[in-house]
Coordinates of C-alpha atoms and ligand atoms in Angstrom, one line a residue:
X1 CA 172.5 97.6 44.4
X2 CA 175.7 96.1 45.8
X3 CA 175.7 93.5 48.5
X4 CA 172.7 91.6 47.6
X5 CA 172.9 88.6 45.3
X6 CA 172.2 89.4 41.7
X7 CA 170.3 87.2 39.3
X8 CA 171.9 86.4 36.0
X9 CA 169.9 89.0 34.1
X10 CA 170.9 91.7 36.6
X11 CA 174.5 90.7 36.2
X12 CA 174.2 91.1 32.4
X13 CA 172.6 94.5 32.7
X14 CA 175.2 95.7 35.3
X15 CA 177.9 94.7 32.9
X16 CA 176.3 96.3 29.9
X17 CA 175.9 99.6 31.8
X18 CA 179.4 99.4 33.2
X19 CA 180.9 98.8 29.7
X20 CA 178.8 101.5 28.2
X21 CA 176.9 99.3 25.8
X22 CA 173.8 101.0 27.0
X23 CA 173.4 104.2 29.1
X24 CA 169.8 103.3 30.2
X25 CA 167.5 100.3 30.7
X26 CA 164.3 99.9 28.8
X27 CA 162.3 96.7 28.9
X28 CA 158.9 95.6 27.5
X29 CA 156.1 93.1 27.9
X30 CA 155.1 91.9 24.5
X31 CA 152.0 89.7 24.6
X32 CA 150.3 88.5 21.5
X33 CA 146.6 89.5 22.0
X34 CA 145.3 86.0 21.3
X35 CA 144.1 85.0 24.7
X36 CA 144.0 85.9 28.4
X37 CA 147.2 86.2 30.5
X38 CA 148.1 83.6 33.1
X39 CA 150.4 83.3 36.1
X40 CA 153.4 82.5 33.8
X41 CA 152.9 85.9 32.0
X42 CA 152.8 87.5 35.4
X43 CA 156.4 86.4 35.9
X44 CA 157.4 88.1 32.6
X45 CA 155.5 91.2 33.4
X46 CA 156.9 91.6 36.9
X47 CA 160.4 90.7 35.8
X48 CA 160.4 93.3 33.0
X49 CA 158.7 96.0 35.0
X50 CA 160.8 95.3 38.1
X51 CA 164.1 95.6 36.2
X52 CA 163.0 98.9 34.6
X53 CA 162.2 100.2 38.1
X54 CA 165.3 98.9 39.7
X55 CA 167.5 100.6 37.1
X56 CA 165.4 103.8 36.9
X57 CA 164.6 102.9 33.4
X58 CA 161.4 102.5 31.4
X59 CA 158.9 99.8 30.8
X60 CA 156.9 99.5 27.6
X61 CA 153.6 97.7 27.1
X62 CA 153.5 96.4 23.5
X63 CA 151.0 94.2 21.8
X64 CA 152.8 91.9 19.4
X65 CA 149.9 91.8 17.0
X66 CA 151.6 90.8 13.7
X67 CA 149.5 87.7 13.1
X68 CA 145.9 88.6 12.3
X69 CA 144.5 85.1 12.4
X70 CA 144.0 84.7 16.2
X71 CA 144.1 88.2 17.5
X72 CA 141.2 90.1 18.9
X73 CA 140.5 93.5 20.6
X74 CA 138.7 91.7 23.5
X75 CA 142.1 90.2 24.4
X76 CA 143.8 93.6 24.1
X77 CA 141.5 95.0 26.8
X78 CA 141.8 92.1 29.2
X79 CA 145.6 92.1 28.9
X80 CA 145.8 95.8 29.6
X81 CA 143.5 95.4 32.7
X82 CA 145.6 92.5 34.0
X83 CA 149.0 94.2 33.5
X84 CA 147.7 97.4 35.2
X85 CA 146.3 95.3 38.0
X86 CA 149.6 93.7 38.6
X87 CA 151.0 97.2 39.1
X88 CA 153.2 97.3 36.0
X89 CA 152.9 100.9 34.8
X90 CA 153.7 101.6 31.2
X91 CA 152.9 105.4 31.7
X92 CA 152.4 106.7 28.1
X93 CA 154.2 103.9 26.4
X94 CA 151.4 101.6 25.1
X95 CA 152.4 100.3 21.7
X96 CA 151.2 98.0 19.0
X97 CA 153.6 96.1 16.7
X98 CA 151.1 96.7 13.9
X99 CA 151.8 100.4 14.1
X100 CA 155.3 99.6 12.8
X101 CA 154.1 97.7 9.7
X102 CA 155.5 100.4 7.4
X103 CA 158.8 100.4 9.2
X104 CA 159.0 96.7 8.9
X105 CA 158.2 96.9 5.3
X106 CA 160.9 99.5 4.7
X107 CA 163.4 97.2 6.6
X108 CA 162.4 94.4 4.2
X109 CA 163.1 96.6 1.2
X110 CA 166.4 97.6 2.7
X111 CA 167.4 93.9 3.0
X112 CA 166.4 93.3 -0.6
X113 CA 168.5 96.3 -1.7
X114 CA 171.5 95.0 0.2
X115 CA 171.1 91.6 -1.5
X116 CA 170.1 90.1 1.9
X117 CA 166.5 89.0 1.1
X118 CA 164.8 87.4 -1.8
X119 CA 161.3 86.5 -3.0
X120 CA 160.8 82.7 -3.1
X121 CA 158.1 80.8 -5.0
X122 CA 158.6 77.5 -3.3
X123 CA 155.6 76.1 -1.5
X124 CA 155.6 75.8 2.2
X125 CA 156.2 72.1 1.9
X126 CA 159.1 72.5 -0.5
X127 CA 160.7 75.1 1.8
X128 CA 160.5 72.5 4.6
X129 CA 162.1 69.9 2.3
X130 CA 164.9 72.2 1.3
X131 CA 165.6 73.3 4.9
X132 CA 167.5 70.1 5.7
X133 CA 167.6 68.6 9.2
X134 CA 169.6 68.9 12.4
X135 CA 172.3 66.6 10.9
X136 CA 172.1 67.6 7.2
X137 CA 172.5 71.0 5.7
X138 CA 169.7 72.5 3.6
X139 CA 169.7 73.2 -0.1
X140 CA 169.5 76.7 -1.7
X141 CA 166.2 77.7 -3.2
X142 CA 166.2 77.9 -6.9
X143 CA 164.9 81.5 -6.5
X144 CA 167.8 82.5 -4.3
X145 CA 169.7 84.3 -7.0
X146 CA 167.0 86.6 -8.3
X147 CA 168.3 90.1 -8.9
X148 CA 167.7 93.0 -6.5
X149 CA 165.4 94.6 -9.2
X150 CA 163.3 91.5 -9.6
X151 CA 163.0 90.9 -5.9
X152 CA 162.0 94.5 -5.3
X153 CA 159.4 94.3 -8.1
X154 CA 158.0 91.0 -6.8
X155 CA 157.9 92.1 -3.2
X156 CA 156.0 95.3 -4.1
X157 CA 153.6 93.2 -6.1
X158 CA 153.1 91.0 -3.0
X159 CA 152.3 94.1 -1.0
X160 CA 149.9 95.3 -3.7
X161 CA 147.9 92.1 -3.6
X162 CA 148.9 90.5 -6.8
X163 CA 149.5 87.1 -5.3
X164 CA 147.4 84.5 -3.5
X165 CA 148.1 83.4 0.0
X166 CA 151.0 80.9 0.1
X167 CA 152.3 81.5 -3.4
X168 CA 155.2 83.7 -2.6
X169 CA 157.3 84.6 0.5
X170 CA 160.2 86.9 1.3
X171 CA 163.1 85.1 2.8
X172 CA 166.3 86.4 4.4
X173 CA 169.4 85.3 2.5
X174 CA 171.7 83.9 5.2
X175 CA 173.1 80.4 5.0
X176 CA 171.4 77.2 4.1
X177 CA 174.3 75.2 5.6
X178 CA 174.1 76.9 9.0
X179 CA 174.1 74.5 11.9
X180 CA 171.3 76.6 13.3
X181 CA 168.2 75.9 11.3
X182 CA 166.7 79.3 12.1
X183 CA 169.4 80.8 10.0
X184 CA 168.7 78.8 6.9
X185 CA 167.1 81.5 4.8
X186 CA 164.1 82.0 7.2
X187 CA 160.8 83.3 5.8
X188 CA 160.4 86.9 6.9
X189 CA 157.2 88.0 5.1
X190 CA 154.2 86.0 3.9
X191 CA 151.1 86.9 1.8
X192 CA 147.9 86.7 3.9
X193 CA 144.7 88.4 2.7
X194 CA 143.3 88.9 6.1
X195 CA 141.7 91.7 8.0
X196 CA 143.8 92.9 11.0
X197 CA 142.1 94.1 14.2
X198 CA 144.2 97.3 14.1
X199 CA 145.1 98.0 10.5
X200 CA 142.1 96.5 8.8
X201 CA 142.7 95.7 5.2
X202 CA 145.7 98.1 4.7
X203 CA 148.1 95.1 4.4
X204 CA 147.9 91.8 2.7
X205 CA 151.5 90.8 3.6
X206 CA 152.5 90.2 7.2
X207 CA 156.0 89.9 8.8
X208 CA 157.0 86.7 10.6
X209 CA 157.7 86.9 14.3
X210 CA 161.4 86.4 14.1
X211 CA 161.7 89.4 11.8
X212 CA 159.1 91.6 13.4
X213 CA 160.1 91.2 17.0
X214 CA 163.7 92.6 16.9
X215 CA 162.5 95.5 14.8
X216 CA 159.8 96.3 17.4
X217 CA 162.4 96.2 20.1
X218 CA 164.8 98.4 18.2
X219 CA 162.2 101.0 17.2
X220 CA 161.3 101.4 20.8
X221 CA 164.9 101.6 22.0
X222 CA 164.5 98.5 24.1
X223 CA 167.9 97.7 25.7
X224 CA 167.2 94.2 27.1
X225 CA 164.7 92.1 25.3
X226 CA 163.8 89.4 27.8
X227 CA 162.1 86.3 26.5
X228 CA 161.7 82.6 27.4
X229 CA 164.2 79.8 26.7
X230 CA 162.6 78.5 23.6
X231 CA 163.9 81.6 21.8
X232 CA 167.5 80.9 22.6
X233 CA 168.1 79.3 19.2
X234 CA 166.5 82.3 17.5
X235 CA 168.9 84.8 19.0
X236 CA 171.4 84.7 16.1
X237 CA 168.6 85.6 13.8
X238 CA 167.5 88.4 16.2
X239 CA 171.0 89.8 16.1
X240 CA 171.2 89.4 12.3
X241 CA 168.0 91.3 11.8
X242 CA 168.9 94.3 14.0
X243 CA 172.4 94.4 12.5
X244 CA 171.3 94.1 8.8
X245 CA 168.6 96.6 9.3
X246 CA 171.3 98.9 10.7
X247 CA 169.7 100.0 13.9
X248 CA 172.0 101.9 16.2
X249 CA 172.3 100.6 19.8
X250 CA 170.8 97.2 18.9
X251 CA 168.8 95.6 21.7
X252 CA 170.1 92.5 23.4
X253 CA 167.9 89.4 23.8
X254 CA 168.2 87.5 27.1
X255 CA 166.3 84.2 27.7
X256 CA 165.1 82.9 31.0
X257 CA 163.2 79.8 32.1
X258 CA 159.4 79.8 31.9
X259 CA 157.4 79.5 35.1
X260 CA 155.6 76.2 35.3
X261 CA 153.0 75.2 37.9
X262 CA 152.6 71.5 38.7
X263 CA 149.2 70.0 37.8
X264 CA 147.7 73.2 36.5
X265 CA 146.3 74.0 33.0
X266 CA 147.8 77.2 31.4
X267 CA 147.5 76.4 27.7
X268 CA 145.2 78.7 25.9
X269 CA 143.9 75.9 23.7
X270 CA 142.8 73.9 26.6
X271 CA 141.3 76.8 28.6
X272 CA 139.4 77.9 25.5
X273 CA 137.8 74.4 25.3
X274 CA 136.9 74.4 28.9
X275 CA 135.2 77.8 28.4
X276 CA 133.4 76.8 25.2
X277 CA 132.1 73.6 26.7
X278 CA 130.8 75.5 29.8
X279 CA 133.0 73.4 32.1
X280 CA 134.3 76.6 33.6
X281 CA 132.6 80.0 34.0
X282 CA 134.6 81.9 31.5
X283 CA 138.3 82.8 31.3
X284 CA 138.0 84.3 34.8
X285 CA 136.7 81.1 36.5
X286 CA 138.3 81.1 40.0
X287 CA 139.7 77.7 39.4
X288 CA 141.9 78.9 36.6
X289 CA 145.3 80.4 37.0
X290 CA 144.6 83.1 34.4
X291 CA 145.3 86.5 36.0
X292 CA 141.6 87.3 35.8
X293 CA 140.7 84.0 37.4
X294 CA 143.2 84.5 40.2
X295 CA 141.9 88.0 40.8
X296 CA 138.3 86.8 40.9
X297 CA 139.3 84.0 43.3
X298 CA 140.8 86.7 45.6
X299 CA 144.5 86.6 44.9
X300 CA 146.3 89.9 45.3
X301 CA 149.0 91.5 43.1
X302 CA 151.3 91.4 46.2
X303 CA 150.9 87.6 46.6
X304 CA 151.6 87.0 42.9
X305 CA 154.7 89.2 43.2
X306 CA 155.9 87.3 46.2
X307 CA 155.3 84.0 44.4
X308 CA 157.2 85.1 41.3
X309 CA 160.1 86.3 43.5
X310 CA 160.2 83.0 45.4
X311 CA 160.3 81.2 42.1
X312 CA 163.3 83.2 41.1
X313 CA 164.9 83.9 37.7
X314 CA 166.9 81.2 36.1
X315 CA 168.2 79.6 32.9
X316 CA 166.9 76.1 33.7
X317 CA 163.3 75.0 33.7
X318 CA 161.7 74.0 37.0
X319 CA 158.2 73.4 38.2
X320 CA 156.6 75.3 41.1
X321 CA 153.9 73.9 43.3
X322 CA 150.5 75.5 43.7
X323 CA 151.1 75.2 47.5
X324 CA 153.7 77.9 47.1
X325 CA 151.2 80.3 45.5
X326 CA 148.8 79.5 48.3
X327 CA 151.4 80.1 50.9
X328 CA 152.0 83.6 49.3
X329 CA 148.3 84.6 49.5
X330 CA 148.0 83.5 53.1
X331 CA 151.1 85.5 54.0
X332 CA 149.8 88.5 52.3
X333 CA 146.3 88.4 53.8
X334 CA 146.9 87.1 57.3
X335 CA 147.7 90.4 59.0
X336 CA 145.8 92.7 56.5
X337 CA 142.3 91.2 56.7
X338 CA 139.8 90.8 59.6
X339 CA 139.1 87.3 61.0
X340 CA 135.3 86.9 61.0
X341 CA 133.1 84.0 61.9
X342 CA 131.2 82.0 59.3
X343 CA 129.7 78.6 59.7
X344 CA 129.7 76.5 56.6
X345 CA 128.0 73.3 57.9
X346 CA 125.6 74.7 60.5
X347 CA 124.4 72.8 63.6
X348 CA 122.1 74.5 66.0
X349 CA 123.4 75.2 69.6
X350 CA 120.9 76.2 72.2
X351 CA 122.0 77.7 75.5
X352 CA 119.3 76.6 77.9
X353 CA 120.2 79.0 80.7
X354 CA 120.4 82.1 78.5
X355 CA 117.4 84.5 78.7
X356 CA 115.0 84.0 75.8
X357 CA 114.8 87.5 74.4
X358 CA 118.2 88.8 75.4
X359 CA 120.8 90.0 72.9
X360 CA 124.2 91.0 73.9
X361 CA 126.8 92.8 71.8
X362 CA 130.2 91.4 72.4
X363 CA 133.4 93.1 71.5
X364 CA 135.5 91.0 69.0
X365 CA 139.0 92.0 67.9
X366 CA 139.2 91.9 64.1
X367 CA 142.7 90.4 64.1
X368 CA 144.5 89.4 67.2
X369 CA 147.9 89.8 65.5
X370 CA 147.1 93.2 64.2
X371 CA 145.3 95.5 66.6
X372 CA 145.2 98.2 64.0
X373 CA 142.3 96.5 62.4
X374 CA 140.2 97.4 65.5
X375 CA 137.2 95.5 66.7
X376 CA 133.5 94.9 66.0
X377 CA 130.4 94.2 68.0
X378 CA 129.0 90.7 67.6
X379 CA 125.4 89.9 68.5
X380 CA 125.0 86.9 70.9
X381 CA 121.8 85.3 72.0
X382 CA 120.2 82.0 73.1
X383 CA 120.4 80.2 69.8
X384 CA 123.5 79.9 67.8
X385 CA 125.0 77.9 65.0
X386 CA 128.2 76.1 65.2
X387 CA 130.1 74.0 62.7
X388 CA 128.9 70.4 62.5
X389 CA 132.5 69.1 62.9
X390 CA 132.8 71.0 66.2
X391 CA 130.5 68.6 67.8
X392 CA 130.8 64.8 68.3
X393 CA 128.4 62.8 70.3
X394 CA 131.1 60.2 70.9
X395 CA 134.4 62.0 70.7
X396 CA 137.5 60.5 69.2
X397 CA 140.8 60.6 71.0
X398 CA 142.2 64.1 71.5
X399 CA 139.0 65.8 70.5
X400 CA 138.7 69.0 72.5
X401 CA 135.7 70.5 70.9
X402 CA 132.1 70.0 72.0
X403 CA 130.8 66.7 73.2
X404 CA 128.4 65.7 76.0
X405 CA 129.8 66.8 79.3
X406 CA 132.6 68.8 77.8
X407 CA 133.1 72.5 78.2
X408 CA 134.6 74.8 75.4
X409 CA 135.0 78.5 74.8
X410 CA 132.7 80.1 72.2
X411 CA 135.1 82.4 70.5
X412 CA 134.8 86.0 71.8
X413 CA 132.0 85.0 74.1
X414 CA 131.5 82.5 77.0
X415 CA 132.3 79.0 78.1
X416 CA 129.5 76.6 77.3
X417 CA 129.1 73.0 78.6
X418 CA 127.2 70.4 76.5
X419 CA 124.3 68.9 78.4
X420 CA 122.1 67.2 75.8
X421 CA 121.3 66.6 72.2
X422 CA 118.1 66.4 70.0
X423 CA 118.0 63.9 67.2
X424 CA 115.8 63.4 64.2
X425 CA 114.1 60.2 63.3
X426 CA 117.1 58.9 61.5
X427 CA 119.2 59.4 64.6
X428 CA 121.2 62.4 63.4
X429 CA 122.0 65.1 65.9
X430 CA 120.0 68.2 64.9
X431 CA 120.4 70.3 68.0
X432 CA 122.9 70.5 70.7
X433 CA 122.0 71.9 74.1
X434 CA 124.3 73.5 76.6
X435 CA 124.6 75.9 79.5
X436 CA 126.8 78.9 79.7
X437 CA 128.7 80.4 82.6
X438 CA 128.2 84.2 82.7
X439 CA 131.5 84.6 84.7
X440 CA 133.6 83.4 81.7
X441 CA 133.0 86.3 79.3
X442 CA 135.9 86.9 76.9
X443 CA 138.0 89.9 77.9
X444 CA 136.6 89.9 81.5
X445 CA 139.9 88.5 82.9
X446 CA 138.2 85.3 84.1
X447 CA 140.9 82.9 85.4
X448 CA 138.9 80.3 87.3
X449 CA 139.4 77.4 85.0
X450 CA 140.7 76.6 81.5
X451 CA 139.2 74.8 78.6
X452 CA 141.0 73.1 75.8
X453 CA 138.8 74.0 72.8
X454 CA 137.6 77.2 71.3
X455 CA 134.9 77.1 68.6
X456 CA 133.4 79.7 66.4
X457 CA 129.7 80.4 66.0
X458 CA 127.1 82.8 64.6
X459 CA 123.9 84.0 66.2
X460 CA 120.9 82.1 64.8
X461 CA 118.8 85.3 65.0
X462 CA 121.3 87.6 63.3
X463 CA 123.3 85.4 61.0
X464 CA 122.9 86.0 57.2
X465 CA 122.7 83.0 54.8
X466 CA 125.1 83.4 51.9
X467 CA 126.4 81.3 49.1
X468 CA 129.9 80.0 49.6
X469 CA 132.0 78.5 46.8
X470 CA 134.7 76.0 47.7
X471 CA 137.2 75.3 45.0
X472 CA 139.6 72.4 44.3
X473 CA 142.0 72.0 41.5
X474 CA 140.1 71.4 38.3
X475 CA 142.8 68.8 37.4
X476 CA 142.8 65.3 38.9
X477 CA 146.3 65.5 40.5
X478 CA 146.6 61.8 40.8
X479 CA 146.3 61.4 37.0
X480 CA 148.3 64.5 35.9
X481 CA 147.1 67.2 33.6
X482 CA 146.9 65.3 30.3
X483 CA 145.3 62.0 29.4
X484 CA 148.0 59.9 27.9
X485 CA 145.8 58.3 25.4
X486 CA 143.9 61.2 23.8
X487 CA 145.7 64.3 25.1
X488 CA 142.5 65.6 26.8
X489 CA 142.5 67.0 30.3
X490 CA 142.1 64.8 33.3
X491 CA 139.4 66.7 35.0
X492 CA 138.5 66.2 38.6
X493 CA 134.7 66.0 39.3
X494 CA 133.4 68.3 42.0
X495 CA 136.2 70.9 41.7
X496 CA 133.5 73.4 42.7
X497 CA 131.3 72.8 45.7
X498 CA 128.6 75.3 46.5
X499 CA 127.7 75.5 50.1
X500 CA 125.1 77.6 52.0
X501 CA 126.9 79.3 54.8
X502 CA 125.8 81.5 57.7
X503 CA 127.9 84.6 58.4
X504 CA 128.1 87.4 60.9
X505 CA 125.7 90.2 60.0
X506 CA 128.5 92.6 59.1
X507 CA 129.5 90.3 56.3
X508 CA 126.2 90.9 54.4
X509 CA 127.5 94.4 53.6
X510 CA 130.8 93.1 52.2
X511 CA 131.5 94.6 48.8
X512 CA 132.6 92.8 45.6
X513 CA 136.3 91.9 45.8
X514 CA 136.5 92.4 49.6
X515 CA 138.6 89.8 51.4
X516 CA 138.3 88.2 54.8
X517 CA 139.6 85.4 56.9
X518 CA 136.8 83.1 58.1
X519 CA 138.0 81.6 61.3
X520 CA 139.2 78.0 60.7
X521 CA 137.6 77.9 57.2
X522 CA 140.2 79.9 55.2
X523 CA 140.5 83.1 53.3
X524 CA 137.5 84.3 51.3
X525 CA 136.8 86.9 48.7
X526 CA 133.4 88.4 47.6
X527 CA 132.9 87.2 44.0
X528 CA 132.9 90.2 41.6
X529 CA 130.6 88.6 39.0
X530 CA 127.7 87.0 40.9
X531 CA 127.4 89.1 44.1
X532 CA 124.6 91.6 44.5
X533 CA 124.4 94.4 47.1
X534 CA 123.5 92.8 50.4
X535 CA 123.9 89.3 48.8
X536 CA 127.6 88.5 48.7
X537 CA 128.8 85.3 47.2
X538 CA 132.0 84.2 48.9
X539 CA 134.8 82.4 47.0
X540 CA 137.3 80.5 49.1
X541 CA 140.7 81.7 48.1
X542 CA 142.5 79.1 50.1
X543 CA 142.1 77.1 53.2
X544 CA 144.2 77.8 56.3
X545 CA 146.1 74.5 56.3
X546 CA 149.4 74.4 54.6
X547 CA 151.9 71.7 53.7
X548 CA 154.3 74.2 52.1
X549 CA 157.6 75.1 53.8
X550 CA 159.6 78.1 52.6
X551 CA 162.8 76.9 51.1
X552 CA 165.9 78.0 53.0
Ligands
ATP601 P1 151.1 80.6 26.1 O1 151.7 79.7 25.0 O2 151.4 80.0 27.5 O3 149.7 80.9 26.0 P2 152.6 82.6 24.9 O4 154.1 82.5 25.0 O5 152.0 82.2 23.6 O6 151.9 81.9 26.1 P3 152.8 85.5 24.5 O7 151.7 86.4 24.4 O8 153.6 85.2 23.4 O9 152.1 84.1 25.1 O10 153.7 85.8 25.8 C1 154.0 87.1 26.2 C2 155.3 87.1 27.0 O11 155.1 86.3 28.1 C3 156.5 86.5 26.2 O12 157.6 87.3 26.4 C4 156.6 85.1 26.8 O13 158.0 84.7 26.8 C5 156.2 85.3 28.3 N1 155.7 84.1 28.8 C6 154.7 83.3 28.3 N2 154.5 82.2 29.1 C7 155.4 82.3 30.2 C8 155.7 81.5 31.3 N3 155.1 80.4 31.6 N4 156.6 82.0 32.2 C9 157.3 83.1 31.9 N5 157.0 83.9 30.9 C10 156.1 83.6 30.0
MG602 MG1 153.5 83.1 22.0

């Protein structure tokens, strides 16, 4: 591990190991099962898992399910699937914070016994008033000096269901004058008569996050509890809890900056609304940056990992561009996937001097830059389809594709020269006629003359019509994510365009999730939700054009 540059978390871990504070490394990913994971969570997952691997340590998967209001089993399943798909292996360490409710309860009694916690009858509003502000200290609760016996009796009655929601809480007794508001006698338990997705009705009191989380980490022997920056001010409380509950080898909290993507929606609240209003096709809509949406769109775990690594680990917030994520998927797929031909806006091309009934099978390399991908046989005949934009009746400057009198190469096939066009009544070109030169077959070593343009095509007789989905950002980038007046999302119309494409016959057999490059049109993935055997629906993952430059 020497030689390379170390990020600040690695430096902390190196030091902790060198000084003997810990003799191993154990990390965790602790999502709350209240929604689907997104690209930001991927950063946390890969960071925690990566550190465990790098230090030959362990990685735990733990659901932080201490708040029954918003949590659902549906989310537990989707989160497990997403974490596993990203390649983070928790082996046999799948945990639920709710499994530790008894331990947390016992810790609370321990604090009471030590005179470090008390039952408080102030209302939520009063607690807020007593808390003070950033510039003024708080005031002690009138219940702060209850005896240990009274506190213990009241807390047990809270547990036994004697009190209504909101009438009593358990608070840590720390310091109402602390400059850190989190240390001003924070609430650590509340009464909530709610059914929990895991423990059912066993409990009617639930621990607060700041109390529960350090205990969860300590119970699992986590060494480095990595979280995002907004918890920095909570660290003194984290340390207080593990110390006062007397855990040996207390875990250490380390904060890093969240991953933000420019002009992208990640907030659960907003995505939920888009789903409920039917604006997107569920949480895995390919326009979303949920992990399941990215997977359905055709992103790979490798690309997401590359993206997260390029984004780096830091203490200061920064915003990444979607173009960087797109760069990563292109990099990942460009040598791995075959380059096939698909025509998205078909225009008929007729080769007048090609025999009517003849079909030739032409050898086409699957990926010129990676011979290991082999080759395939492409059917070729008199009538083909080319892309509309590959023909211009009156060419613009520097247009090297097909126009009357010009000769181009049909990819993997022959040179063709445009001779004529057929128009409909409105004057639109509906058919292009050409002649081909049999001497110019690709791979034949023909060197007689050169052409400047190569265009792709499919055989009209063999091509298969398929649905192709072209996606744009769902957000109108010119306006930004949120409407300044009402806080709603600035949605872009037409962020999904459904086209009818014509593809090489081999592509009709493509299976759900399979990925390809379509020459000039981008990278595509067979949709896993709407494809049927023999009837693939293709999602465009990303186009081939890129404005992104790798930072030096
Ligand atoms: P959101 O508010 O975006 O829906 P969350 O923070 O409520 O996310 P949690 O389930 O609490 O979701 O998060 C699980 C873990 O993922 C936490 O450790 C959290 O710090 C981390 N995390 C969440 N969002 C990001 C992000 N944008 N970048 C990096 N880590 C993140
Ligand atoms: Mg959260």
